[in-house]
XYZ file of C-alpha atoms in Angstrom:
716
model
C -14.982 17.935 10.191
C -12.721 20.979 10.424
C -13.973 21.708 13.937
C -13.513 18.087 15.005
C -9.968 18.064 13.659
C -9.159 21.406 15.291
C -10.471 20.167 18.644
C -8.322 17.050 18.405
C -5.170 19.018 17.561
C -5.857 21.515 20.352
C -6.121 18.817 23.020
C -2.950 17.107 21.772
C -1.113 20.446 21.755
C -2.025 21.769 25.205
C -2.089 18.546 27.255
C 1.151 17.961 29.143
C 1.858 15.686 32.099
C -1.552 14.020 31.959
C -3.148 11.086 30.190
C -5.618 11.982 27.443
C -7.982 9.815 25.408
C -6.685 8.316 22.170
C -9.984 9.444 20.606
C -8.545 12.979 20.354
C -5.773 11.674 18.115
C -8.370 10.013 15.886
C -10.386 13.230 15.707
C -7.305 15.213 14.667
C -6.468 12.665 11.960
C -9.947 12.161 10.499
C -10.772 15.868 10.439
C -7.484 16.672 8.703
C -7.926 13.880 6.141
C -11.454 14.963 5.250
C -10.491 18.579 4.609
C -7.361 17.605 2.653
C -9.187 15.174 0.388
C -12.159 17.463 -0.183
C -10.106 20.516 -1.143
C -6.389 19.917 -1.677
C -6.636 16.716 -3.712
C -9.352 18.224 -5.921
C -7.220 21.327 -6.461
C -4.293 19.141 -7.600
C -6.482 16.977 -9.869
C -8.366 19.818 -11.550
C -5.980 22.775 -11.509
C -2.484 21.272 -11.415
C -2.791 17.992 -13.334
C -5.988 18.755 -15.298
C -7.141 15.137 -15.474
C -9.175 14.371 -18.623
C -12.009 11.853 -18.508
C -12.175 11.778 -22.327
C -8.593 10.529 -22.667
C -8.043 6.761 -22.937
C -5.714 5.252 -20.348
C -3.097 2.577 -21.199
C -5.345 -0.028 -19.568
C -7.913 0.679 -22.308
C -5.550 1.226 -25.236
C -3.132 -1.629 -24.516
C -5.492 -4.125 -22.862
C -3.930 -7.606 -23.126
C -5.560 -9.327 -20.156
C -2.174 -9.966 -18.506
C -0.589 -6.713 -17.277
C -2.838 -4.122 -18.963
C -6.486 -4.542 -18.019
C -9.198 -1.914 -17.226
C -10.184 -2.710 -13.649
C -13.221 -1.566 -11.682
C -12.197 1.432 -9.552
C -13.307 -0.312 -6.329
C -11.193 -3.383 -7.052
C -8.249 -1.220 -8.166
C -8.457 0.937 -5.032
C -8.268 -2.300 -3.059
C -5.283 -3.521 -5.076
C -3.443 -0.211 -4.831
C -4.026 0.197 -1.097
C -3.076 -3.412 -0.413
C 0.061 -3.059 -2.541
C 1.330 0.128 -0.886
C 0.256 -0.537 2.719
C 2.943 -2.900 3.960
C 5.197 -3.064 7.009
C 5.908 0.670 7.174
C 2.620 2.003 8.591
C 2.521 -0.798 11.177
C 6.164 -1.003 12.238
C 7.516 2.537 11.782
C 5.080 4.410 14.067
C 5.493 1.778 16.788
C 9.268 2.225 16.797
C 8.950 6.020 16.573
C 6.768 6.037 19.708
C 10.093 5.888 21.576
C 10.246 9.667 21.018
C 6.693 10.148 22.342
C 3.393 10.099 20.494
C 3.327 13.739 19.352
C 6.311 14.092 16.929
C 5.347 10.969 14.981
C 1.647 11.853 14.876
C 2.334 15.330 13.485
C 4.581 13.904 10.770
C 2.145 11.109 9.867
C -0.805 13.478 9.328
C 0.872 16.629 7.975
C 3.338 14.593 5.930
C 0.699 12.536 4.135
C -1.444 15.559 3.233
C 1.341 17.645 1.692
C 3.900 15.021 0.658
C 2.949 11.334 0.606
C -0.492 11.479 -0.992
C 0.697 14.173 -3.421
C 3.630 12.021 -4.545
C 1.414 8.962 -5.100
C -1.233 10.871 -7.033
C 1.097 12.883 -9.265
C 3.332 9.880 -10.039
C 0.277 7.817 -10.975
C -0.952 10.582 -13.281
C 2.330 10.998 -15.170
C 2.872 7.240 -15.469
C -0.667 6.821 -16.831
C 0.091 9.472 -19.445
C 3.197 7.448 -20.440
C 1.762 3.966 -20.986
C 2.371 2.944 -17.381
C 6.148 3.410 -17.529
C 8.161 2.730 -14.373
C 9.605 5.547 -12.277
C 13.170 4.777 -13.358
C 12.277 4.739 -17.027
C 10.371 8.025 -16.711
C 13.474 9.525 -15.103
C 15.603 8.323 -18.006
C 13.130 9.613 -20.613
C 12.492 13.010 -19.020
C 15.682 13.896 -17.126
C 18.226 12.452 -19.526
C 20.609 9.513 -19.965
C 23.039 10.429 -17.149
C 20.627 11.308 -14.355
C 18.171 8.748 -15.717
C 20.761 5.971 -15.540
C 21.542 6.909 -11.926
C 17.814 6.872 -11.167
C 17.330 3.465 -12.802
C 20.134 1.919 -10.758
C 19.076 3.619 -7.507
C 15.395 2.791 -7.870
C 15.988 -0.868 -8.649
C 18.573 -1.387 -5.890
C 16.400 0.381 -3.320
C 13.425 -1.709 -4.434
C 15.307 -4.917 -3.616
C 16.111 -3.688 -0.084
C 12.516 -2.593 0.540
C 11.069 -5.938 -0.518
C 13.572 -7.824 1.638
C 12.611 -5.855 4.763
C 8.888 -6.280 4.089
C 9.355 -10.021 3.647
C 11.482 -10.189 6.804
C 8.657 -8.772 8.924
C 6.351 -11.497 7.562
C 8.844 -14.257 8.281
C 9.312 -12.999 11.847
C 5.533 -12.892 12.359
C 4.783 -16.336 10.852
C 7.754 -18.362 12.137
C 6.532 -21.156 14.445
C 2.910 -20.007 14.009
C 0.727 -22.721 12.419
C -2.365 -20.510 12.766
C -0.780 -17.672 10.802
C 0.818 -19.900 8.143
C -2.425 -21.784 7.430
C -4.615 -18.663 7.301
C -2.189 -16.735 5.087
C -1.647 -19.749 2.839
C -5.378 -20.180 2.294
C -5.718 -16.648 0.921
C -3.859 -17.803 -2.220
C -6.376 -20.458 -3.427
C -9.228 -18.159 -2.360
C -7.793 -15.369 -4.541
C -7.310 -17.752 -7.484
C -10.951 -18.810 -7.159
C -12.063 -15.158 -7.067
C -10.002 -14.340 -10.155
C -11.500 -17.217 -12.176
C -14.998 -16.423 -10.837
C -14.760 -12.774 -11.907
C -13.101 -13.495 -15.232
C -14.801 -16.736 -16.389
C -17.692 -17.917 -14.230
C -19.521 -14.644 -13.438
C -17.767 -11.773 -15.244
C -18.286 -8.359 -13.716
C -20.036 -9.549 -10.523
C -17.833 -7.594 -8.140
C -20.283 -7.485 -5.215
C -21.082 -11.173 -5.546
C -17.465 -12.324 -5.532
C -16.658 -9.912 -2.692
C -19.240 -11.538 -0.402
C -17.973 -15.030 -1.239
C -14.332 -14.021 -0.827
C -14.832 -12.342 2.554
C -16.797 -15.343 3.840
C -14.008 -17.708 2.776
C -11.383 -15.403 4.323
C -13.165 -15.382 7.681
C -13.469 -19.171 7.494
C -9.717 -19.432 6.829
C -8.973 -17.299 9.901
C -11.199 -19.414 12.158
C -9.861 -22.636 10.628
C -6.331 -21.472 11.392
C -7.159 -21.670 15.080
C -8.500 -25.196 14.610
C -5.371 -26.268 12.732
C -3.123 -24.832 15.445
C -4.795 -27.114 18.001
C -4.933 -30.220 15.778
C -2.469 -32.896 14.691
C -1.766 -30.770 11.567
C -0.069 -28.087 13.662
C 3.362 -29.601 13.046
C 2.873 -29.472 9.273
C 2.201 -25.724 9.341
C 4.854 -24.896 11.958
C 7.709 -23.634 9.800
C 11.226 -22.468 10.578
C 12.292 -18.996 9.345
C 14.589 -20.493 6.694
C 11.759 -22.614 5.287
C 9.466 -19.582 5.178
C 12.109 -17.692 3.207
C 12.033 -20.364 0.486
C 8.229 -20.367 0.326
C 8.207 -16.551 0.163
C 10.575 -16.614 -2.820
C 8.449 -19.215 -4.642
C 5.258 -17.254 -3.992
C 6.821 -13.952 -5.097
C 7.940 -15.501 -8.382
C 4.510 -16.993 -9.147
C 2.699 -13.775 -8.233
C 4.958 -11.895 -10.646
C 4.473 -14.146 -13.688
C 0.767 -15.070 -13.442
C -1.804 -12.808 -15.185
C -2.729 -9.869 -12.980
C -6.440 -10.805 -12.947
C -5.722 -14.361 -11.743
C -3.938 -13.788 -8.424
C -2.615 -10.298 -7.772
C -5.715 -8.109 -8.166
C -8.242 -10.443 -6.450
C -5.839 -11.275 -3.613
C -5.091 -7.621 -2.933
C -8.795 -6.771 -3.176
C -9.565 -9.573 -0.720
C -6.818 -8.417 1.627
C -8.203 -4.886 1.581
C -11.429 -6.057 3.224
C -9.334 -7.542 6.000
C -7.061 -4.520 6.273
C -9.626 -1.729 6.119
C -12.220 -3.723 8.086
C -9.837 -4.413 10.960
C -8.542 -0.849 11.100
C -12.086 0.577 11.050
C -13.117 -1.793 13.837
C -10.008 -0.739 15.748
C -11.010 2.919 15.365
C -14.532 2.102 16.566
C -12.973 0.239 19.489
C -10.985 3.366 20.408
C -14.152 5.467 20.469
C -15.968 2.811 22.546
C -13.207 1.839 24.998
C -11.628 5.347 25.086
C -8.143 4.113 26.061
C -5.742 6.760 27.333
C -2.337 7.587 25.850
C 0.135 6.403 28.496
C 3.256 7.254 26.514
C 4.398 10.870 27.135
C 3.811 13.356 24.320
C 7.587 13.824 23.984
C 10.149 11.647 25.795
C 13.694 12.505 26.828
C 15.001 10.247 24.052
C 13.817 12.827 21.496
C 16.564 15.224 22.556
C 19.198 12.787 23.861
C 19.199 10.448 20.869
C 20.231 7.401 22.909
C 16.978 5.456 22.817
C 17.092 1.669 23.281
C 14.684 0.980 20.389
C 16.792 2.871 17.830
C 19.646 5.346 18.278
C 19.618 8.845 16.845
C 18.015 12.221 17.460
C 14.409 13.111 16.692
C 15.586 14.930 13.560
C 16.066 13.189 11.227
C 15.302 9.720 12.558
C 11.590 10.068 13.410
C 11.005 10.981 9.754
C 13.156 8.064 8.606
C 11.705 5.482 10.994
C 8.122 6.284 9.972
C 9.031 5.171 6.468
C 5.437 4.787 5.327
C 2.189 6.396 6.373
C 3.484 9.927 5.746
C 5.789 9.673 2.718
C 6.983 6.488 1.052
C 9.090 6.109 -2.059
C 7.891 2.537 -2.424
C 4.435 3.867 -3.286
C 5.822 5.612 -6.358
C 6.886 2.216 -7.697
C 3.331 0.883 -7.443
C 1.953 4.176 -8.812
C 4.217 3.714 -11.829
C 3.975 -0.080 -11.893
C 0.799 -2.142 -11.714
C -1.826 0.544 -10.993
C -1.392 2.795 -14.098
C -1.770 -0.309 -16.256
C -5.198 -1.027 -14.742
C -6.839 2.359 -14.096
C -9.978 2.914 -16.216
C -10.172 6.717 -16.223
C -7.785 9.565 -15.429
C -10.470 11.023 -13.163
C -10.104 7.995 -10.858
C -6.465 8.883 -10.097
C -7.549 11.213 -7.288
C -9.481 8.518 -5.418
C -6.877 5.807 -5.976
C -3.647 7.813 -5.565
C -4.531 10.393 -2.917
C -7.331 8.438 -1.219
C -5.413 5.182 -0.746
C -2.469 7.048 0.776
C -4.743 8.810 3.274
C -6.103 5.387 4.193
C -2.596 4.090 4.823
C -1.804 7.137 6.935
C -4.829 6.299 9.066
C -3.335 2.822 9.584
C -0.138 4.509 10.799
C -2.129 6.645 13.253
C -3.774 3.493 14.612
C -0.334 1.902 14.993
C 0.851 4.938 16.966
C -2.214 4.630 19.205
C -1.645 0.918 19.873
C 1.967 1.641 20.877
C 1.014 4.591 23.076
C -1.855 3.052 25.084
C 0.226 0.263 26.616
C 2.391 0.930 29.666
C 5.626 2.674 28.568
C 7.647 0.248 30.691
C 6.108 -2.674 28.814
C 6.687 -0.893 25.485
C 10.430 -0.570 26.131
C 10.696 -4.120 27.478
C 9.161 -5.451 24.244
C 11.097 -3.271 21.805
C 14.574 -3.148 23.388
C 17.157 -5.710 22.227
C 18.134 -8.539 24.562
C 21.651 -7.146 24.858
C 20.186 -4.021 26.503
C 17.574 -5.440 28.891
C 18.766 -9.017 29.426
C 16.717 -12.170 29.139
C 14.787 -12.283 32.434
C 11.879 -10.221 33.707
C 14.065 -9.110 36.626
C 16.841 -7.760 34.415
C 14.301 -6.187 32.053
C 12.546 -4.450 34.952
C 15.849 -2.985 36.170
C 16.859 -1.858 32.678
C 13.505 -0.161 32.054
C 13.802 1.720 35.353
C 17.112 3.127 34.065
C 15.193 4.514 31.066
C 12.993 6.520 33.450
C 9.965 4.197 33.444
C 8.813 1.535 35.874
C 7.362 -1.936 35.475
C 7.663 -4.859 37.874
C 8.780 -8.398 36.956
C 5.314 -9.657 37.885
C 3.691 -7.191 35.466
C 5.981 -8.334 32.655
C 5.193 -11.994 33.348
C 1.454 -11.306 33.508
C 1.477 -9.378 30.211
C 2.992 -12.422 28.482
C 0.615 -14.859 30.212
C -2.431 -12.808 29.179
C -1.637 -13.391 25.486
C -0.430 -16.969 26.041
C 3.178 -16.211 25.147
C 6.173 -17.534 27.077
C 7.777 -14.073 27.002
C 7.296 -10.668 25.429
C 10.821 -9.460 26.114
C 12.838 -8.156 23.145
C 10.102 -8.882 20.608
C 11.567 -6.188 18.383
C 10.270 -5.123 15.011
C 7.038 -3.407 16.033
C 4.599 -6.176 15.087
C 4.189 -7.707 18.588
C 3.666 -4.242 20.117
C 0.962 -3.420 17.576
C -0.693 -6.792 18.251
C -0.588 -6.215 22.006
C -2.149 -2.757 21.706
C -4.827 -4.107 19.375
C -5.638 -6.894 21.834
C -5.990 -4.289 24.612
C -8.566 -2.335 22.604
C -10.543 -5.285 21.218
C -10.618 -7.185 24.520
C -11.936 -4.043 26.260
C -14.887 -4.100 23.839
C -15.404 -7.844 23.295
C -14.499 -10.713 25.603
C -12.409 -9.020 28.278
C -9.101 -10.493 29.456
C -10.205 -14.016 28.489
C -10.178 -12.990 24.806
C -6.893 -11.091 24.876
C -4.849 -14.057 23.641
C -7.240 -14.604 20.717
C -7.063 -10.961 19.669
C -3.269 -10.922 20.013
C -2.778 -13.861 17.655
C -5.470 -12.520 15.317
C -3.473 -9.271 15.097
C -0.226 -11.135 14.338
C -1.958 -12.934 11.463
C -3.535 -9.673 10.292
C -0.120 -7.993 10.111
C 1.362 -10.831 8.062
C -1.544 -10.653 5.597
C -1.195 -6.874 5.505
C 2.451 -7.023 4.485
C 2.407 -10.025 2.125
C 0.260 -8.161 -0.398
C 3.011 -5.556 -0.700
C 5.635 -8.197 -1.402
C 3.737 -9.810 -4.293
C 2.812 -6.500 -5.943
C 6.310 -5.142 -5.302
C 7.921 -8.131 -7.001
C 5.796 -7.526 -10.083
C 6.714 -3.843 -10.052
C 10.380 -4.797 -9.728
C 9.959 -7.034 -12.764
C 8.516 -4.105 -14.745
C 11.442 -1.910 -13.695
C 14.070 -4.483 -14.654
C 12.379 -5.100 -18.005
C 12.390 -1.346 -18.659
C 16.117 -1.234 -17.873
C 16.993 -4.293 -19.965
C 14.800 -2.971 -22.775
C 17.324 -0.184 -23.277
C 19.800 -2.916 -24.295
C 17.528 -5.590 -25.813
C 14.246 -4.157 -27.118
C 11.990 -7.246 -26.651
C 12.288 -6.732 -22.869
C 10.290 -3.505 -23.303
C 7.230 -5.683 -24.007
C 6.271 -6.291 -20.383
C 4.281 -9.430 -21.274
C 7.063 -11.038 -23.384
C 7.374 -14.476 -21.755
C 11.188 -14.899 -21.669
C 11.531 -11.386 -20.267
C 8.833 -12.027 -17.666
C 10.511 -15.184 -16.372
C 14.090 -13.880 -16.436
C 13.291 -10.540 -14.798
C 11.077 -12.162 -12.140
C 13.824 -14.640 -11.244
C 16.407 -11.848 -10.876
C 14.105 -9.751 -8.668
C 13.112 -12.555 -6.266
C 16.720 -13.739 -6.188
C 17.866 -10.250 -5.149
C 15.435 -9.655 -2.305
C 15.591 -13.339 -1.371
C 19.325 -12.988 -0.654
C 18.846 -10.025 1.701
C 15.902 -11.796 3.325
C 18.045 -14.874 4.012
C 20.802 -12.657 5.453
C 18.290 -10.807 7.635
C 16.809 -14.021 9.031
C 20.270 -15.254 10.075
C 21.659 -11.906 11.318
C 22.942 -12.062 14.972
C 21.898 -8.444 15.624
C 18.371 -9.165 14.460
C 17.594 -8.532 10.818
C 14.979 -5.902 11.506
C 17.402 -3.864 13.640
C 20.056 -3.983 10.928
C 17.895 -3.543 7.849
C 15.124 -1.178 9.031
C 17.348 1.958 9.237
C 18.623 1.188 5.736
C 15.019 0.513 4.684
C 13.877 3.890 6.013
C 16.673 5.884 4.381
C 16.378 4.021 1.082
C 12.605 4.447 1.063
C 12.778 8.196 1.626
C 15.585 8.614 -0.910
C 13.354 6.826 -3.390
C 10.633 9.359 -2.582
C 13.149 12.075 -3.454
C 13.608 10.495 -6.900
C 9.828 10.341 -7.427
C 9.282 13.944 -6.318
C 12.218 15.115 -8.470
C 10.745 13.383 -11.532
C 7.278 14.815 -10.803
C 8.646 18.329 -10.305
C 10.615 18.054 -13.554
C 7.521 16.923 -15.437
C 5.427 19.758 -13.989
C 8.021 22.258 -15.179
C 8.499 20.657 -18.606
C 4.741 20.412 -19.241
C 4.211 24.144 -18.687
C 3.023 23.956 -15.072
C 5.918 25.950 -13.541
C 3.631 27.972 -11.266
C 2.398 24.712 -9.686
C 5.835 23.099 -9.311
C 5.815 23.981 -5.585
C 3.201 21.261 -5.060
C 5.943 18.615 -5.375
C 8.960 20.916 -5.027
C 8.366 21.836 -1.369
C 8.027 18.228 -0.133
C 11.073 17.371 -2.281
C 13.193 19.991 -0.495
C 12.106 18.707 2.940
C 12.687 15.075 1.998
C 16.169 15.769 0.639
C 17.141 17.664 3.808
C 15.947 14.826 6.054
C 17.293 11.870 4.102
C 20.731 13.243 3.269
C 21.191 14.238 6.922
C 20.259 10.712 7.991
C 22.526 9.202 5.333
C 25.459 11.341 6.503
C 24.969 10.211 10.107
C 24.598 6.521 9.212
C 27.803 6.681 7.150
C 30.077 9.004 9.172
C 28.826 8.840 12.789
C 31.452 7.471 15.211
C 28.698 6.095 17.488
C 28.475 2.312 16.800
C 24.736 2.431 17.556
C 24.196 4.958 14.740
C 26.955 4.588 12.154
C 27.213 1.437 10.064
C 30.990 1.733 9.615
C 31.506 2.541 13.312
C 29.585 -0.618 14.133
C 31.729 -2.546 11.676
C 34.947 -1.227 13.260
C 33.735 -2.151 16.758
C 33.050 -5.770 15.858
C 36.182 -6.036 13.700
C 38.229 -4.888 16.704
C 36.536 -7.589 18.737
C 37.494 -10.183 16.140
C 41.093 -8.950 16.119
C 41.309 -9.267 19.903
C 39.511 -12.631 19.981
C 36.467 -11.279 21.859
C 32.842 -12.207 21.181
C 30.741 -9.084 21.732
C 27.044 -9.434 22.643
C 24.557 -10.118 21.198
C 26.829 -12.253 18.975
C 27.284 -15.733 20.401
C 30.212 -16.977 18.309
C 33.045 -15.753 16.125
C 30.941 -16.659 13.064
C 28.284 -14.267 14.350
C 30.939 -11.572 14.722
C 32.030 -12.000 11.099
C 28.372 -11.880 9.988
C 27.877 -8.541 11.774
C 31.005 -7.098 10.142
C 29.859 -8.211 6.687
C 26.298 -6.940 7.091
C 27.402 -3.581 8.554
C 29.831 -3.091 5.678
C 27.169 -3.885 3.075
C 24.673 -1.543 4.770
C 27.212 1.288 4.943
C 28.300 0.922 1.325
C 24.674 0.811 0.134
C 23.806 3.930 2.180
C 26.682 5.829 0.554
C 25.802 4.551 -2.917
C 22.116 5.450 -2.572
C 22.902 8.969 -1.337
C 25.384 9.581 -4.155
C 22.962 8.376 -6.833
C 20.141 10.537 -5.468
C 22.384 13.642 -5.485
C 23.191 12.942 -9.145
C 19.488 12.550 -10.011
C 18.453 15.770 -8.253
C 21.323 17.782 -9.770
C 20.485 16.562 -13.273
C 16.766 17.229 -12.694
C 17.638 20.793 -11.671
C 19.610 21.233 -14.896
C 16.678 19.982 -16.986
C 14.210 22.264 -15.174
C 16.471 25.276 -15.736
C 16.690 24.521 -19.463
C 12.916 24.018 -19.673
C 12.325 27.441 -18.116
C 14.949 29.319 -20.134
C 14.459 27.455 -23.453
C 10.861 26.185 -23.494
C 10.911 25.661 -27.269
C 13.446 22.820 -26.843
C 11.315 20.840 -24.376
C 10.458 17.292 -25.428
C 7.941 15.129 -23.552
C 7.494 11.369 -23.929
C 3.739 11.536 -23.271
C 1.577 9.080 -25.230
C -0.607 10.729 -27.904
C -4.232 11.508 -27.106
C -6.762 8.772 -27.852
C -10.441 9.209 -27.113
C -11.768 6.915 -24.405
C -14.737 4.603 -24.954
C -14.938 3.568 -21.295
C -17.661 5.066 -19.118
C -16.965 4.840 -15.372
C -17.389 7.052 -12.281
C -14.464 9.014 -10.868
C -15.153 8.281 -7.206
C -16.532 5.543 -5.031
C -20.139 6.810 -5.385
C -21.273 8.004 -8.852
C -22.537 11.586 -9.123
C -25.902 12.367 -10.752
C -24.108 13.305 -13.982
C -22.093 10.092 -13.952
C -25.197 8.008 -13.310
C -26.844 9.548 -16.373
C -23.767 8.729 -18.485
C -23.743 5.163 -17.210
C -27.402 4.664 -17.982
C -26.915 6.116 -21.464
C -24.073 3.638 -22.029
C -26.250 0.731 -20.851
C -24.187 0.119 -17.720
C -26.775 0.808 -14.999
C -26.922 3.708 -12.547
C -24.448 2.234 -10.044
C -21.584 1.702 -12.471
C -19.206 -1.208 -12.259
C -17.911 -3.445 -15.007
C -19.826 -4.721 -17.986
C -20.703 -8.336 -18.356
C -17.773 -8.841 -20.721
C -15.355 -7.821 -17.968
C -14.009 -4.807 -19.858
C -14.486 -2.501 -16.906
C -17.248 -0.462 -18.463
C -16.108 -0.244 -22.091
C -19.073 1.003 -24.070
C -19.774 0.161 -27.719
C -18.502 2.574 -30.354
C -20.398 5.837 -30.327
C -21.576 5.596 -26.697
C -18.465 6.857 -24.923
C -18.423 9.380 -22.125
C -18.354 12.318 -24.545
């Protein structure tokens, strides 16, 4: 695997001015992932964190069947991956391809190995040791009231923005698509059936319910095509505003229902779709061997005037690829739902580090899909209408000014091949990913005649991919808000207290629902306005998570290993604060939020309507949204500086006065659960499982406890 990875990196490094196979990018990624998981993640688990399989997790100690519930590692891996893998790994790399395929690919692979997967794994470990406490609450407990309060406010506010952007991508993908709406909608009753099946009808039959669930999912996808061509198409053809309302209702229900009923089975079901499609896409790359048509590095990387997004390669490539390499949102899941369901500490490596590597692979596939299509077509799809116009002729001329060529006939044919009226200015990344996927799949199965099917299949796949992050994220937001309110009114600390559940869930969905509604009705295009703020907020949130993890490593006597999270923290802070400074103080209206606000306010004062606004109401909307984005960017940056400064103070005191250190870690309780650490049980684990009467392959017991053995037959 090391040789395969080295060969892939070598070809990517030395090839210039020629098209190379996308298979080399896959080889570089897969070889790097294998070595990192085999060695680096095991080093962190065993030497740095010292995971303990004899220690009971909160899922075992606090099991209430609602939020705390020991969950089979395979199901939990599916839930965790589905919850963290949202819009970022699909959208970010596509947009970052503007700079060329090489800068983004390096960051996706190197970043996940040394930053993203480390953050997810270490956060999950420390949250598990603290009864599944949220990131903000851990910051308050371990850093102190001042820095902790700043962290609580920053984390919750950032969470609202992240969920709004994720939901916006779904709305844009599903609007006016009866196929997508029907197929996505059907996953909800299928998940409810799976939850009842696994909990009541056939407890513990994970393989059985998986086969049934996947079969029903495939049927829902096929049936979506039938519905789109039937008289029911009008019923499932929804406007963006209507979809916003349905998204809010679904997010609320997903947050308040027991985790076993909807959230875990739906995310597990979605994982089959997600991982299965990405694996098939990788196989398609090795079979079709498409070439990378996008240059390794484009002129936009140095000029910073790209039509897809403005700004130089540093820091905006690292901000635009908001997930897949390093994502603060993941720390919320790692300190939200997952630590309340993990059976054994030894499973944290597979779930935390392994799921993040899987998401990074999704990001690599997204970069490939963006880089194998003609660069002229890429820029025609991802450039706003105000830049390239609304006709294929104007788009062709605009693209030629970027240094690439594509004829009007080629643009018209590309749209006709996927049965779309136009592909111009389909910003947001999702259509580009779908087009690249259709190129690969149609080259393997069906040819050009099947390209339209694969394109619409990919659009539906992306919506399903992202929706699972919204439902899990809403629940995590509810946990965070309850932790915050619990500092004022103690009953809120009980995460399953009914009044607290309903109140907190309503506040969370109301918050991201507002920004979602604003994004849907934004004249500049919600994704163009909110995605830069999303990227900065997401990476600032990662800075909070890495600061908390570094503080906990120092306070728990692991100072010599603090570099594991300290180095990625230093890099993340440098990138995100630079980006924040530019978004706040840049005088370029394409980069700075306040500069953009001043430009449109001047237009209002002079009575001019500036494109792409179509009315004076649109102009006022742009001014309002730009002001809100700028203020939030400044607020987030200020809060993060406070958190990091206070964390530094705490670390200094822990080093100089170790006797005064206080940790909020839950006391040790011996575990009675017997379960493997990884996907495949080792010989030793099989013997333990057999001794506990659980069978050599592991899994959950018939009572659904996730492998909880009778007294006296624990793993020790």
